[in-house]
Amino acid sequence: MIFFLNILDLSIYEFIELSYSTLAYFTEKNQKIFITHNFYSTISNYSKLKIEKFLNLISLDLNEAKTYSKKKFNENNIGLHITEESPLSKFPLLKIEDNYFCYSPELLNSGIKNFIYDYLKNKEKNNFCEKFGNVFEQYIELGLNSISANYIDEIQIKKIFNKSKVIDYIVDFDDCCLLIEAKAVEMNYFARINPINEVLNENFKKNIIKA
């Protein structure tokens, strides 16, 4: 979160608030097709510079959009274009002068819900996976605590078994023990929309099956 704030001068909370305010604007029944800076002055006290930074993060002008789309479509198998995620989900607004046009609310929603993860992964390639893995383990632990589970974590397990490689949690129930190895795996888009066994196995075999 500090990295996100230092690079963008936007906190994650601010990004989420501005993102979903934008999405709400475009999903109103009157079907607005573009947004301007003036909208944000009615809902918050964000500076014009901060709003400008936010909009620049999720938009491209016409020439940039043409270049970016052509590059992305050429990178992928043309046969998968009908099922693959649109490359414009990364930049779901089109900037024309001082107006920001929304390609579609669905594309905007797809872009903003994945933006923080995609941005941090791209900007902090070397350390991101390790840091995200630690956060994911903490998320699992929060879940265990929320149900008042009786468990021991990785640090305790290493002490008990005197081994360097162990699972993340052992959860004790009355009639069994549940062993948990937490792995965060990013599925490709094709696997997300076509989760048959063969596709999932290919997508997961280097991560989950190894674990």
PDB file of C-alpha atoms in Angstrom:
ATOM      1  CA  MET A   1       0.000   0.000   0.000  1.00  0.00           C
ATOM      2  CA  ILE A   2       2.884   2.381   0.803  1.00  0.00           C
ATOM      3  CA  PHE A   3       4.487   1.549  -2.554  1.00  0.00           C
ATOM      4  CA  PHE A   4       1.218   2.334  -4.343  1.00  0.00           C
ATOM      5  CA  LEU A   5       0.932   5.641  -2.499  1.00  0.00           C
ATOM      6  CA  ASN A   6       4.565   6.661  -3.118  1.00  0.00           C
ATOM      7  CA  ILE A   7       4.452   5.974  -6.847  1.00  0.00           C
ATOM      8  CA  LEU A   8       1.040   7.399  -7.665  1.00  0.00           C
ATOM      9  CA  ASP A   9       0.402   9.900  -4.874  1.00  0.00           C
ATOM     10  CA  LEU A  10      -2.898   8.041  -4.444  1.00  0.00           C
ATOM     11  CA  SER A  11      -3.728   5.701  -1.602  1.00  0.00           C
ATOM     12  CA  ILE A  12      -5.453   2.419  -2.390  1.00  0.00           C
ATOM     13  CA  TYR A  13      -8.530   3.700  -0.561  1.00  0.00           C
ATOM     14  CA  GLU A  14      -8.595   6.852  -2.709  1.00  0.00           C
ATOM     15  CA  PHE A  15      -8.201   4.840  -5.893  1.00  0.00           C
ATOM     16  CA  ILE A  16     -11.076   2.530  -4.927  1.00  0.00           C
ATOM     17  CA  GLU A  17     -13.324   5.451  -3.975  1.00  0.00           C
ATOM     18  CA  LEU A  18     -12.657   7.315  -7.212  1.00  0.00           C
ATOM     19  CA  SER A  19     -12.970   4.124  -9.277  1.00  0.00           C
ATOM     20  CA  TYR A  20     -16.350   3.078  -7.982  1.00  0.00           C
ATOM     21  CA  SER A  21     -17.669   6.639  -8.049  1.00  0.00           C
ATOM     22  CA  THR A  22     -16.755   6.612 -11.741  1.00  0.00           C
ATOM     23  CA  LEU A  23     -18.426   3.235 -12.267  1.00  0.00           C
ATOM     24  CA  ALA A  24     -21.583   4.425 -10.487  1.00  0.00           C
ATOM     25  CA  TYR A  25     -21.672   7.475 -12.755  1.00  0.00           C
ATOM     26  CA  PHE A  26     -21.635   5.318 -15.890  1.00  0.00           C
ATOM     27  CA  THR A  27     -24.157   2.777 -14.618  1.00  0.00           C
ATOM     28  CA  GLU A  28     -26.906   5.296 -13.882  1.00  0.00           C
ATOM     29  CA  LYS A  29     -30.129   4.849 -15.833  1.00  0.00           C
ATOM     30  CA  ASN A  30     -29.619   7.974 -17.933  1.00  0.00           C
ATOM     31  CA  GLN A  31     -26.691   6.236 -19.657  1.00  0.00           C
ATOM     32  CA  LYS A  32     -24.008   8.907 -19.606  1.00  0.00           C
ATOM     33  CA  ILE A  33     -21.221   8.256 -22.123  1.00  0.00           C
ATOM     34  CA  PHE A  34     -18.439  10.545 -20.887  1.00  0.00           C
ATOM     35  CA  ILE A  35     -17.189  12.082 -17.666  1.00  0.00           C
ATOM     36  CA  THR A  36     -15.210  15.256 -16.869  1.00  0.00           C
ATOM     37  CA  HIS A  37     -13.199  16.542 -13.922  1.00  0.00           C
ATOM     38  CA  ASN A  38     -16.184  18.548 -12.772  1.00  0.00           C
ATOM     39  CA  PHE A  39     -18.045  15.428 -11.663  1.00  0.00           C
ATOM     40  CA  TYR A  40     -15.477  14.642  -8.962  1.00  0.00           C
ATOM     41  CA  SER A  41     -15.682  18.097  -7.403  1.00  0.00           C
ATOM     42  CA  THR A  42     -19.298  17.329  -6.480  1.00  0.00           C
ATOM     43  CA  ILE A  43     -18.481  14.152  -4.539  1.00  0.00           C
ATOM     44  CA  SER A  44     -15.126  14.773  -2.861  1.00  0.00           C
ATOM     45  CA  ASN A  45     -12.421  17.220  -1.861  1.00  0.00           C
ATOM     46  CA  TYR A  46      -9.747  15.660  -4.060  1.00  0.00           C
ATOM     47  CA  SER A  47      -7.432  18.135  -5.750  1.00  0.00           C
ATOM     48  CA  LYS A  48      -7.593  18.569  -9.515  1.00  0.00           C
ATOM     49  CA  LEU A  49      -4.070  17.132  -9.774  1.00  0.00           C
ATOM     50  CA  LYS A  50      -5.060  13.971  -7.903  1.00  0.00           C
ATOM     51  CA  ILE A  51      -8.133  13.484 -10.089  1.00  0.00           C
ATOM     52  CA  GLU A  52      -5.990  14.021 -13.167  1.00  0.00           C
ATOM     53  CA  LYS A  53      -3.556  11.340 -12.008  1.00  0.00           C
ATOM     54  CA  PHE A  54      -6.392   8.922 -11.369  1.00  0.00           C
ATOM     55  CA  LEU A  55      -7.979   9.460 -14.791  1.00  0.00           C
ATOM     56  CA  ASN A  56      -4.631   9.157 -16.557  1.00  0.00           C
ATOM     57  CA  LEU A  57      -4.122   5.763 -14.904  1.00  0.00           C
ATOM     58  CA  ILE A  58      -7.226   4.266 -16.482  1.00  0.00           C
ATOM     59  CA  SER A  59      -7.415   6.084 -19.820  1.00  0.00           C
ATOM     60  CA  LEU A  60      -5.671   6.454 -23.172  1.00  0.00           C
ATOM     61  CA  ASP A  61      -6.158   9.047 -25.868  1.00  0.00           C
ATOM     62  CA  LEU A  62      -7.222   7.916 -29.350  1.00  0.00           C
ATOM     63  CA  ASN A  63      -3.727   7.424 -30.778  1.00  0.00           C
ATOM     64  CA  GLU A  64      -2.512   5.640 -27.647  1.00  0.00           C
ATOM     65  CA  ALA A  65      -5.558   3.366 -27.682  1.00  0.00           C
ATOM     66  CA  LYS A  66      -4.989   2.426 -31.335  1.00  0.00           C
ATOM     67  CA  THR A  67      -1.316   1.612 -30.759  1.00  0.00           C
ATOM     68  CA  TYR A  68      -1.933  -0.285 -27.525  1.00  0.00           C
ATOM     69  CA  SER A  69      -4.834  -2.354 -28.903  1.00  0.00           C
ATOM     70  CA  LYS A  70      -2.975  -3.285 -32.077  1.00  0.00           C
ATOM     71  CA  LYS A  71       0.061  -4.387 -30.090  1.00  0.00           C
ATOM     72  CA  LYS A  72      -1.991  -6.480 -27.658  1.00  0.00           C
ATOM     73  CA  PHE A  73      -4.125  -8.158 -30.324  1.00  0.00           C
ATOM     74  CA  ASN A  74      -1.030  -9.089 -32.304  1.00  0.00           C
ATOM     75  CA  GLU A  75       0.510 -10.707 -29.209  1.00  0.00           C
ATOM     76  CA  ASN A  76      -2.327 -13.220 -28.768  1.00  0.00           C
ATOM     77  CA  ASN A  77      -3.604 -16.125 -30.817  1.00  0.00           C
ATOM     78  CA  ILE A  78      -6.298 -14.642 -33.059  1.00  0.00           C
ATOM     79  CA  GLY A  79      -8.450 -17.720 -32.470  1.00  0.00           C
ATOM     80  CA  LEU A  80      -8.774 -16.797 -28.801  1.00  0.00           C
ATOM     81  CA  HIS A  81      -9.870 -13.186 -29.352  1.00  0.00           C
ATOM     82  CA  ILE A  82     -13.529 -14.105 -28.981  1.00  0.00           C
ATOM     83  CA  THR A  83     -12.923 -15.446 -25.457  1.00  0.00           C
ATOM     84  CA  GLU A  84      -9.904 -13.490 -24.242  1.00  0.00           C
ATOM     85  CA  GLU A  85     -10.274 -10.435 -22.037  1.00  0.00           C
ATOM     86  CA  SER A  86     -10.174  -7.168 -23.957  1.00  0.00           C
ATOM     87  CA  PRO A  87      -6.796  -5.412 -23.663  1.00  0.00           C
ATOM     88  CA  LEU A  88      -8.757  -2.195 -23.116  1.00  0.00           C
ATOM     89  CA  SER A  89      -9.858  -3.452 -19.699  1.00  0.00           C
ATOM     90  CA  LYS A  90      -6.504  -2.073 -18.519  1.00  0.00           C
ATOM     91  CA  PHE A  91      -7.495   1.385 -19.838  1.00  0.00           C
ATOM     92  CA  PRO A  92     -11.316   1.398 -19.913  1.00  0.00           C
ATOM     93  CA  LEU A  93     -11.709   5.134 -20.618  1.00  0.00           C
ATOM     94  CA  LEU A  94     -10.997   6.952 -23.878  1.00  0.00           C
ATOM     95  CA  LYS A  95      -9.684  10.497 -23.447  1.00  0.00           C
ATOM     96  CA  ILE A  96     -10.800  13.064 -26.028  1.00  0.00           C
ATOM     97  CA  GLU A  97      -9.742  16.576 -25.022  1.00  0.00           C
ATOM     98  CA  ASP A  98     -11.152  17.065 -21.492  1.00  0.00           C
ATOM     99  CA  ASN A  99     -13.771  14.337 -21.805  1.00  0.00           C
ATOM    100  CA  TYR A 100     -13.328  10.710 -20.770  1.00  0.00           C
ATOM    101  CA  PHE A 101     -15.562   8.274 -22.656  1.00  0.00           C
ATOM    102  CA  CYS A 102     -16.453   4.869 -21.229  1.00  0.00           C
ATOM    103  CA  TYR A 103     -16.291   1.969 -23.714  1.00  0.00           C
ATOM    104  CA  SER A 104     -18.737   0.039 -21.509  1.00  0.00           C
ATOM    105  CA  PRO A 105     -19.513  -0.182 -17.770  1.00  0.00           C
ATOM    106  CA  GLU A 106     -18.643  -3.902 -17.864  1.00  0.00           C
ATOM    107  CA  LEU A 107     -15.186  -3.146 -19.256  1.00  0.00           C
ATOM    108  CA  LEU A 108     -14.699  -0.392 -16.673  1.00  0.00           C
ATOM    109  CA  ASN A 109     -15.692  -2.724 -13.838  1.00  0.00           C
ATOM    110  CA  SER A 110     -13.312  -5.417 -15.087  1.00  0.00           C
ATOM    111  CA  GLY A 111     -10.462  -2.923 -15.301  1.00  0.00           C
ATOM    112  CA  ILE A 112     -10.792  -1.294 -11.898  1.00  0.00           C
ATOM    113  CA  LYS A 113     -11.323  -4.514  -9.934  1.00  0.00           C
ATOM    114  CA  ASN A 114      -7.986  -5.888 -11.203  1.00  0.00           C
ATOM    115  CA  PHE A 115      -6.061  -2.623 -11.484  1.00  0.00           C
ATOM    116  CA  ILE A 116      -4.269  -2.568  -8.113  1.00  0.00           C
ATOM    117  CA  TYR A 117      -3.079  -6.164  -8.445  1.00  0.00           C
ATOM    118  CA  ASP A 118      -1.960  -5.728 -12.076  1.00  0.00           C
ATOM    119  CA  TYR A 119      -0.262  -2.391 -11.430  1.00  0.00           C
ATOM    120  CA  LEU A 120       1.736  -3.535  -8.420  1.00  0.00           C
ATOM    121  CA  LYS A 121       2.707  -6.785 -10.124  1.00  0.00           C
ATOM    122  CA  ASN A 122       4.011  -4.872 -13.146  1.00  0.00           C
ATOM    123  CA  LYS A 123       5.840  -2.174 -11.162  1.00  0.00           C
ATOM    124  CA  GLU A 124       7.344  -4.402  -8.454  1.00  0.00           C
ATOM    125  CA  LYS A 125       8.014  -7.593 -10.404  1.00  0.00           C
ATOM    126  CA  ASN A 126      10.822  -8.998  -8.265  1.00  0.00           C
ATOM    127  CA  ASN A 127       9.208  -8.664  -4.839  1.00  0.00           C
ATOM    128  CA  PHE A 128       5.495  -8.650  -5.591  1.00  0.00           C
ATOM    129  CA  CYS A 129       4.810 -12.392  -5.656  1.00  0.00           C
ATOM    130  CA  GLU A 130       6.543 -12.977  -2.326  1.00  0.00           C
ATOM    131  CA  LYS A 131       4.777 -10.027  -0.682  1.00  0.00           C
ATOM    132  CA  PHE A 132       1.406 -10.999  -2.115  1.00  0.00           C
ATOM    133  CA  GLY A 133       1.919 -14.577  -0.922  1.00  0.00           C
ATOM    134  CA  ASN A 134       2.508 -13.323   2.618  1.00  0.00           C
ATOM    135  CA  VAL A 135      -0.617 -11.167   2.481  1.00  0.00           C
ATOM    136  CA  PHE A 136      -2.612 -14.124   1.188  1.00  0.00           C
ATOM    137  CA  GLU A 137      -1.450 -16.262   4.120  1.00  0.00           C
ATOM    138  CA  GLN A 138      -2.509 -13.493   6.514  1.00  0.00           C
ATOM    139  CA  TYR A 139      -5.916 -13.470   4.809  1.00  0.00           C
ATOM    140  CA  ILE A 140      -6.259 -17.212   5.470  1.00  0.00           C
ATOM    141  CA  GLU A 141      -5.300 -16.645   9.105  1.00  0.00           C
ATOM    142  CA  LEU A 142      -7.931 -13.912   9.457  1.00  0.00           C
ATOM    143  CA  GLY A 143     -10.492 -16.430   8.250  1.00  0.00           C
ATOM    144  CA  LEU A 144      -9.350 -19.025  10.770  1.00  0.00           C
ATOM    145  CA  ASN A 145      -9.502 -16.447  13.562  1.00  0.00           C
ATOM    146  CA  SER A 146     -12.977 -15.339  12.519  1.00  0.00           C
ATOM    147  CA  ILE A 147     -14.327 -18.847  13.177  1.00  0.00           C
ATOM    148  CA  SER A 148     -12.247 -19.256  16.351  1.00  0.00           C
ATOM    149  CA  ALA A 149     -10.433 -22.234  14.842  1.00  0.00           C
ATOM    150  CA  ASN A 150      -7.896 -24.157  16.898  1.00  0.00           C
ATOM    151  CA  TYR A 151      -4.769 -24.076  14.718  1.00  0.00           C
ATOM    152  CA  ILE A 152      -0.997 -23.770  14.685  1.00  0.00           C
ATOM    153  CA  ASP A 153       0.815 -21.696  12.065  1.00  0.00           C
ATOM    154  CA  GLU A 154       3.948 -22.266  10.002  1.00  0.00           C
ATOM    155  CA  ILE A 155       6.367 -20.889  12.619  1.00  0.00           C
ATOM    156  CA  GLN A 156       5.018 -23.210  15.306  1.00  0.00           C
ATOM    157  CA  ILE A 157       4.982 -26.182  12.929  1.00  0.00           C
ATOM    158  CA  LYS A 158       8.678 -25.658  12.078  1.00  0.00           C
ATOM    159  CA  LYS A 159       9.543 -25.676  15.782  1.00  0.00           C
ATOM    160  CA  ILE A 160       7.534 -28.833  16.448  1.00  0.00           C
ATOM    161  CA  PHE A 161       8.836 -30.869  13.500  1.00  0.00           C
ATOM    162  CA  ASN A 162      12.270 -29.216  13.197  1.00  0.00           C
ATOM    163  CA  LYS A 163      11.984 -28.880   9.419  1.00  0.00           C
ATOM    164  CA  SER A 164      12.484 -25.908   7.111  1.00  0.00           C
ATOM    165  CA  LYS A 165       9.762 -26.789   4.601  1.00  0.00           C
ATOM    166  CA  VAL A 166       6.359 -27.315   6.141  1.00  0.00           C
ATOM    167  CA  ILE A 167       2.721 -26.494   5.432  1.00  0.00           C
ATOM    168  CA  ASP A 168       1.213 -23.168   6.493  1.00  0.00           C
ATOM    169  CA  TYR A 169      -1.432 -24.271   9.000  1.00  0.00           C
ATOM    170  CA  ILE A 170      -2.678 -27.300  10.879  1.00  0.00           C
ATOM    171  CA  VAL A 171      -6.283 -26.906  12.004  1.00  0.00           C
ATOM    172  CA  ASP A 172      -7.453 -29.235  14.791  1.00  0.00           C
ATOM    173  CA  PHE A 173     -11.033 -30.502  14.750  1.00  0.00           C
ATOM    174  CA  ASP A 174     -12.690 -33.032  17.054  1.00  0.00           C
ATOM    175  CA  ASP A 175     -12.468 -35.867  14.548  1.00  0.00           C
ATOM    176  CA  CYS A 176      -9.648 -34.823  12.198  1.00  0.00           C
ATOM    177  CA  CYS A 177      -6.834 -32.405  11.388  1.00  0.00           C
ATOM    178  CA  LEU A 178      -6.984 -30.123   8.361  1.00  0.00           C
ATOM    179  CA  LEU A 179      -3.659 -29.335   6.664  1.00  0.00           C
ATOM    180  CA  ILE A 180      -3.562 -26.014   4.800  1.00  0.00           C
ATOM    181  CA  GLU A 181      -0.946 -24.933   2.265  1.00  0.00           C
ATOM    182  CA  ALA A 182      -1.931 -21.468   1.020  1.00  0.00           C
ATOM    183  CA  LYS A 183      -1.040 -20.725  -2.595  1.00  0.00           C
ATOM    184  CA  ALA A 184      -2.137 -17.685  -4.586  1.00  0.00           C
ATOM    185  CA  VAL A 185      -2.247 -18.627  -8.261  1.00  0.00           C
ATOM    186  CA  GLU A 186      -3.186 -16.260 -11.061  1.00  0.00           C
ATOM    187  CA  MET A 187      -5.327 -18.097 -13.588  1.00  0.00           C
ATOM    188  CA  ASN A 188      -5.101 -16.976 -17.200  1.00  0.00           C
ATOM    189  CA  TYR A 189      -8.285 -15.615 -18.707  1.00  0.00           C
ATOM    190  CA  PHE A 190      -9.030 -18.693 -20.808  1.00  0.00           C
ATOM    191  CA  ALA A 191      -8.930 -20.899 -17.709  1.00  0.00           C
ATOM    192  CA  ARG A 192     -11.278 -18.529 -15.898  1.00  0.00           C
ATOM    193  CA  ILE A 193     -13.976 -18.836 -18.540  1.00  0.00           C
ATOM    194  CA  ASN A 194     -13.319 -22.472 -19.452  1.00  0.00           C
ATOM    195  CA  PRO A 195     -12.535 -24.255 -16.163  1.00  0.00           C
ATOM    196  CA  ILE A 196     -12.489 -27.824 -17.465  1.00  0.00           C
ATOM    197  CA  ASN A 197     -10.080 -30.306 -15.894  1.00  0.00           C
ATOM    198  CA  GLU A 198      -7.518 -30.272 -18.709  1.00  0.00           C
ATOM    199  CA  VAL A 199      -7.303 -26.469 -18.804  1.00  0.00           C
ATOM    200  CA  LEU A 200      -7.129 -26.110 -15.006  1.00  0.00           C
ATOM    201  CA  ASN A 201      -4.471 -28.812 -14.740  1.00  0.00           C
ATOM    202  CA  GLU A 202      -2.290 -27.038 -17.301  1.00  0.00           C
ATOM    203  CA  ASN A 203      -2.789 -23.702 -15.558  1.00  0.00           C
ATOM    204  CA  PHE A 204      -2.124 -24.978 -12.021  1.00  0.00           C
ATOM    205  CA  LYS A 205       0.432 -27.765 -12.388  1.00  0.00           C
ATOM    206  CA  LYS A 206       3.476 -25.562 -11.784  1.00  0.00           C
ATOM    207  CA  ASN A 207       2.034 -24.072  -8.593  1.00  0.00           C
ATOM    208  CA  ILE A 208      -0.778 -25.814  -6.742  1.00  0.00           C
ATOM    209  CA  ILE A 209       0.050 -29.394  -7.755  1.00  0.00           C
ATOM    210  CA  LYS A 210       3.698 -28.791  -6.858  1.00  0.00           C
ATOM    211  CA  ALA A 211       2.618 -27.503  -3.431  1.00  0.00           C
TER     212      ALA A 211
END
